[in-house]
């Protein structure tokens, strides 16, 4: 499967948690902390803030396409400079935790607006299913790999 910028951006969007404090609180459940990471990545994608995304990507990241953390970061930077706003809508996230590893599965609908558009109408839309693997590293859940498939 060829890697498209929307697939990769969607992947990042999925990993964006909503409540930052969940990530740093050891008393919060692993599932809640992982949801928080996903919400933060989503926010980073929608605001084109690469650091908000990359903080949640493991140094040992590698996916089935052969991408590493560094190649993912370069790719996203280029896409953020080229593209207009990207919106991501997630289905509920399925999370399975096994000690210091976790597997998640969810769907994402991505819409991309024309950068110069006054109305903000979407010019592209895509729905993807994601499978994302996390590992607990130094008390933080980080993404170590992912796969995605168009629905």
PDB file of C-alpha atoms in Angstrom:
ATOM      1  CA  UNK A   1       0.000   0.000   0.000  1.00  0.00           C
ATOM      2  CA  UNK A   2       1.447   3.363  -1.011  1.00  0.00           C
ATOM      3  CA  UNK A   3       1.910   5.881   1.756  1.00  0.00           C
ATOM      4  CA  UNK A   4      -0.156   8.994   1.212  1.00  0.00           C
ATOM      5  CA  UNK A   5       0.197  12.241   3.097  1.00  0.00           C
ATOM      6  CA  UNK A   6      -3.409  12.026   4.290  1.00  0.00           C
ATOM      7  CA  UNK A   7      -2.836   8.540   5.707  1.00  0.00           C
ATOM      8  CA  UNK A   8       0.152   9.740   7.654  1.00  0.00           C
ATOM      9  CA  UNK A   9      -1.550  12.925   8.788  1.00  0.00           C
ATOM     10  CA  UNK A  10      -4.554  10.885   9.852  1.00  0.00           C
ATOM     11  CA  UNK A  11      -2.298   8.616  11.831  1.00  0.00           C
ATOM     12  CA  UNK A  12      -0.929  11.590  13.639  1.00  0.00           C
ATOM     13  CA  UNK A  13      -4.354  12.981  14.180  1.00  0.00           C
ATOM     14  CA  UNK A  14      -5.414   9.806  15.850  1.00  0.00           C
ATOM     15  CA  UNK A  15      -2.717   9.966  18.353  1.00  0.00           C
ATOM     16  CA  UNK A  16      -3.750  13.355  19.877  1.00  0.00           C
ATOM     17  CA  UNK A  17      -5.215  13.202  23.453  1.00  0.00           C
ATOM     18  CA  UNK A  18      -7.502  15.830  24.917  1.00  0.00           C
ATOM     19  CA  UNK A  19      -6.350  16.134  28.530  1.00  0.00           C
ATOM     20  CA  UNK A  20      -2.600  16.629  28.904  1.00  0.00           C
ATOM     21  CA  UNK A  21      -2.606  15.920  32.604  1.00  0.00           C
ATOM     22  CA  UNK A  22      -3.654  12.308  31.928  1.00  0.00           C
ATOM     23  CA  UNK A  23      -0.300  11.640  30.278  1.00  0.00           C
ATOM     24  CA  UNK A  24       1.706  12.621  33.320  1.00  0.00           C
ATOM     25  CA  UNK A  25      -0.501  11.230  36.066  1.00  0.00           C
ATOM     26  CA  UNK A  26       0.543   7.711  37.091  1.00  0.00           C
ATOM     27  CA  UNK A  27      -2.781   7.200  38.899  1.00  0.00           C
ATOM     28  CA  UNK A  28      -4.737   7.597  35.646  1.00  0.00           C
ATOM     29  CA  UNK A  29      -5.597   4.360  33.836  1.00  0.00           C
ATOM     30  CA  UNK A  30      -3.411   3.352  30.878  1.00  0.00           C
ATOM     31  CA  UNK A  31      -6.448   3.559  28.605  1.00  0.00           C
ATOM     32  CA  UNK A  32      -7.166   7.163  29.649  1.00  0.00           C
ATOM     33  CA  UNK A  33      -3.521   8.122  29.170  1.00  0.00           C
ATOM     34  CA  UNK A  34      -3.470   6.572  25.688  1.00  0.00           C
ATOM     35  CA  UNK A  35      -6.697   8.392  24.746  1.00  0.00           C
ATOM     36  CA  UNK A  36      -5.015  11.590  25.901  1.00  0.00           C
ATOM     37  CA  UNK A  37      -2.003  10.932  23.672  1.00  0.00           C
ATOM     38  CA  UNK A  38      -4.285  10.350  20.686  1.00  0.00           C
ATOM     39  CA  UNK A  39      -6.137  13.593  21.389  1.00  0.00           C
ATOM     40  CA  UNK A  40      -2.876  15.569  21.612  1.00  0.00           C
ATOM     41  CA  UNK A  41      -1.721  14.186  18.271  1.00  0.00           C
ATOM     42  CA  UNK A  42      -5.062  15.088  16.732  1.00  0.00           C
ATOM     43  CA  UNK A  43      -4.659  18.635  17.998  1.00  0.00           C
ATOM     44  CA  UNK A  44      -1.125  18.776  16.602  1.00  0.00           C
ATOM     45  CA  UNK A  45      -2.345  17.680  13.169  1.00  0.00           C
ATOM     46  CA  UNK A  46      -5.249  20.122  13.114  1.00  0.00           C
ATOM     47  CA  UNK A  47      -3.011  23.037  14.149  1.00  0.00           C
ATOM     48  CA  UNK A  48       0.083  21.887  12.183  1.00  0.00           C
ATOM     49  CA  UNK A  49       2.221  21.799  15.353  1.00  0.00           C
ATOM     50  CA  UNK A  50       4.832  19.136  14.711  1.00  0.00           C
ATOM     51  CA  UNK A  51       6.278  19.131  18.277  1.00  0.00           C
ATOM     52  CA  UNK A  52       2.845  18.226  19.731  1.00  0.00           C
ATOM     53  CA  UNK A  53       2.903  15.135  17.549  1.00  0.00           C
ATOM     54  CA  UNK A  54       6.518  14.042  17.699  1.00  0.00           C
ATOM     55  CA  UNK A  55       6.724  14.060  21.503  1.00  0.00           C
ATOM     56  CA  UNK A  56       4.450  10.994  21.365  1.00  0.00           C
ATOM     57  CA  UNK A  57       6.439   9.088  18.736  1.00  0.00           C
ATOM     58  CA  UNK A  58       9.011   6.631  20.053  1.00  0.00           C
ATOM     59  CA  UNK A  59      12.657   6.966  19.021  1.00  0.00           C
ATOM     60  CA  UNK A  60      12.308   3.322  17.943  1.00  0.00           C
ATOM     61  CA  UNK A  61       9.263   3.962  15.720  1.00  0.00           C
ATOM     62  CA  UNK A  62       9.060   1.913  12.531  1.00  0.00           C
ATOM     63  CA  UNK A  63       6.065   0.977  10.426  1.00  0.00           C
ATOM     64  CA  UNK A  64       5.278  -1.524   7.707  1.00  0.00           C
ATOM     65  CA  UNK A  65       6.243   1.064   5.075  1.00  0.00           C
ATOM     66  CA  UNK A  66       9.770   1.293   6.494  1.00  0.00           C
ATOM     67  CA  UNK A  67       9.305   4.793   7.933  1.00  0.00           C
ATOM     68  CA  UNK A  68      11.277   5.830  11.020  1.00  0.00           C
ATOM     69  CA  UNK A  69      10.657   8.614  13.514  1.00  0.00           C
ATOM     70  CA  UNK A  70      12.957  10.914  11.517  1.00  0.00           C
ATOM     71  CA  UNK A  71      11.369  10.237   8.134  1.00  0.00           C
ATOM     72  CA  UNK A  72       7.913  10.681   9.648  1.00  0.00           C
ATOM     73  CA  UNK A  73       8.912  14.036  11.120  1.00  0.00           C
ATOM     74  CA  UNK A  74      10.354  15.298   7.812  1.00  0.00           C
ATOM     75  CA  UNK A  75       7.297  14.144   5.896  1.00  0.00           C
ATOM     76  CA  UNK A  76       4.888  15.871   8.269  1.00  0.00           C
ATOM     77  CA  UNK A  77       6.847  19.117   8.204  1.00  0.00           C
ATOM     78  CA  UNK A  78       6.666  19.208   4.412  1.00  0.00           C
ATOM     79  CA  UNK A  79       2.942  18.404   4.445  1.00  0.00           C
ATOM     80  CA  UNK A  80       2.157  21.080   7.020  1.00  0.00           C
ATOM     81  CA  UNK A  81       3.931  23.649   4.838  1.00  0.00           C
ATOM     82  CA  UNK A  82       2.086  22.544   1.678  1.00  0.00           C
ATOM     83  CA  UNK A  83      -1.450  21.825   2.926  1.00  0.00           C
ATOM     84  CA  UNK A  84      -4.282  23.833   4.309  1.00  0.00           C
ATOM     85  CA  UNK A  85      -6.178  22.918   7.477  1.00  0.00           C
ATOM     86  CA  UNK A  86      -6.895  19.236   8.036  1.00  0.00           C
ATOM     87  CA  UNK A  87      -9.786  18.152  10.184  1.00  0.00           C
ATOM     88  CA  UNK A  88     -10.010  14.688  11.713  1.00  0.00           C
ATOM     89  CA  UNK A  89     -13.090  13.017  13.196  1.00  0.00           C
ATOM     90  CA  UNK A  90     -12.481   9.810  15.166  1.00  0.00           C
ATOM     91  CA  UNK A  91     -14.624   6.806  15.903  1.00  0.00           C
ATOM     92  CA  UNK A  92     -14.422   5.426  19.450  1.00  0.00           C
ATOM     93  CA  UNK A  93     -10.966   3.988  20.170  1.00  0.00           C
ATOM     94  CA  UNK A  94     -10.582   0.290  21.027  1.00  0.00           C
ATOM     95  CA  UNK A  95      -7.649  -0.157  23.420  1.00  0.00           C
ATOM     96  CA  UNK A  96      -6.030  -3.373  24.614  1.00  0.00           C
ATOM     97  CA  UNK A  97      -3.288  -2.985  27.236  1.00  0.00           C
ATOM     98  CA  UNK A  98      -0.821  -5.752  28.085  1.00  0.00           C
ATOM     99  CA  UNK A  99       1.634  -4.534  30.739  1.00  0.00           C
ATOM    100  CA  UNK A 100       3.915  -2.014  28.983  1.00  0.00           C
ATOM    101  CA  UNK A 101       2.408  -2.416  25.511  1.00  0.00           C
ATOM    102  CA  UNK A 102      -0.919  -1.393  24.055  1.00  0.00           C
ATOM    103  CA  UNK A 103      -2.764  -1.858  20.788  1.00  0.00           C
ATOM    104  CA  UNK A 104      -5.419   0.554  19.555  1.00  0.00           C
ATOM    105  CA  UNK A 105      -7.860   0.444  16.667  1.00  0.00           C
ATOM    106  CA  UNK A 106     -10.114   3.227  15.405  1.00  0.00           C
ATOM    107  CA  UNK A 107     -11.443   4.958  12.322  1.00  0.00           C
ATOM    108  CA  UNK A 108     -10.681   8.499  11.209  1.00  0.00           C
ATOM    109  CA  UNK A 109     -12.461  10.700   8.712  1.00  0.00           C
ATOM    110  CA  UNK A 110     -10.098  13.320   7.298  1.00  0.00           C
ATOM    111  CA  UNK A 111     -11.226  16.414   5.493  1.00  0.00           C
ATOM    112  CA  UNK A 112      -8.903  18.905   3.899  1.00  0.00           C
ATOM    113  CA  UNK A 113     -10.017  22.444   3.117  1.00  0.00           C
ATOM    114  CA  UNK A 114      -8.641  24.636   0.370  1.00  0.00           C
ATOM    115  CA  UNK A 115      -6.139  26.987   2.019  1.00  0.00           C
ATOM    116  CA  UNK A 116      -7.380  30.071   0.136  1.00  0.00           C
ATOM    117  CA  UNK A 117     -11.058  29.174   0.444  1.00  0.00           C
ATOM    118  CA  UNK A 118     -13.283  31.793   2.020  1.00  0.00           C
ATOM    119  CA  UNK A 119     -16.024  29.276   2.818  1.00  0.00           C
ATOM    120  CA  UNK A 120     -13.718  26.536   4.073  1.00  0.00           C
ATOM    121  CA  UNK A 121     -15.476  23.824   2.063  1.00  0.00           C
ATOM    122  CA  UNK A 122     -13.630  20.503   2.100  1.00  0.00           C
ATOM    123  CA  UNK A 123     -11.813  19.693  -1.122  1.00  0.00           C
ATOM    124  CA  UNK A 124     -10.735  16.202  -0.048  1.00  0.00           C
ATOM    125  CA  UNK A 125     -12.225  13.633   2.303  1.00  0.00           C
ATOM    126  CA  UNK A 126     -11.038  10.179   3.251  1.00  0.00           C
ATOM    127  CA  UNK A 127     -11.997   7.530   5.806  1.00  0.00           C
ATOM    128  CA  UNK A 128      -9.271   5.267   7.214  1.00  0.00           C
ATOM    129  CA  UNK A 129      -9.043   2.440   9.725  1.00  0.00           C
ATOM    130  CA  UNK A 130      -5.963   2.643  11.948  1.00  0.00           C
ATOM    131  CA  UNK A 131      -4.154   0.152  14.117  1.00  0.00           C
ATOM    132  CA  UNK A 132      -1.597   1.828  16.376  1.00  0.00           C
ATOM    133  CA  UNK A 133       0.846   0.156  18.749  1.00  0.00           C
ATOM    134  CA  UNK A 134       2.114   1.908  21.876  1.00  0.00           C
ATOM    135  CA  UNK A 135       4.871   1.126  24.340  1.00  0.00           C
ATOM    136  CA  UNK A 136       5.286   2.593  27.822  1.00  0.00           C
ATOM    137  CA  UNK A 137       8.653   4.388  27.783  1.00  0.00           C
ATOM    138  CA  UNK A 138       9.892   6.232  30.869  1.00  0.00           C
ATOM    139  CA  UNK A 139       6.328   6.546  32.156  1.00  0.00           C
ATOM    140  CA  UNK A 140       4.890   7.867  28.854  1.00  0.00           C
ATOM    141  CA  UNK A 141       2.874   5.991  26.237  1.00  0.00           C
ATOM    142  CA  UNK A 142       4.588   6.432  22.855  1.00  0.00           C
ATOM    143  CA  UNK A 143       3.690   5.172  19.415  1.00  0.00           C
ATOM    144  CA  UNK A 144       6.063   2.501  18.107  1.00  0.00           C
ATOM    145  CA  UNK A 145       4.238   1.528  14.887  1.00  0.00           C
ATOM    146  CA  UNK A 146       0.998   1.819  13.007  1.00  0.00           C
ATOM    147  CA  UNK A 147      -0.865   0.573   9.965  1.00  0.00           C
ATOM    148  CA  UNK A 148      -3.810   2.055   8.138  1.00  0.00           C
ATOM    149  CA  UNK A 149      -6.260   1.024   5.482  1.00  0.00           C
ATOM    150  CA  UNK A 150      -8.752   2.993   3.418  1.00  0.00           C
ATOM    151  CA  UNK A 151     -12.349   2.098   4.200  1.00  0.00           C
TER     152      UNK A 151
END
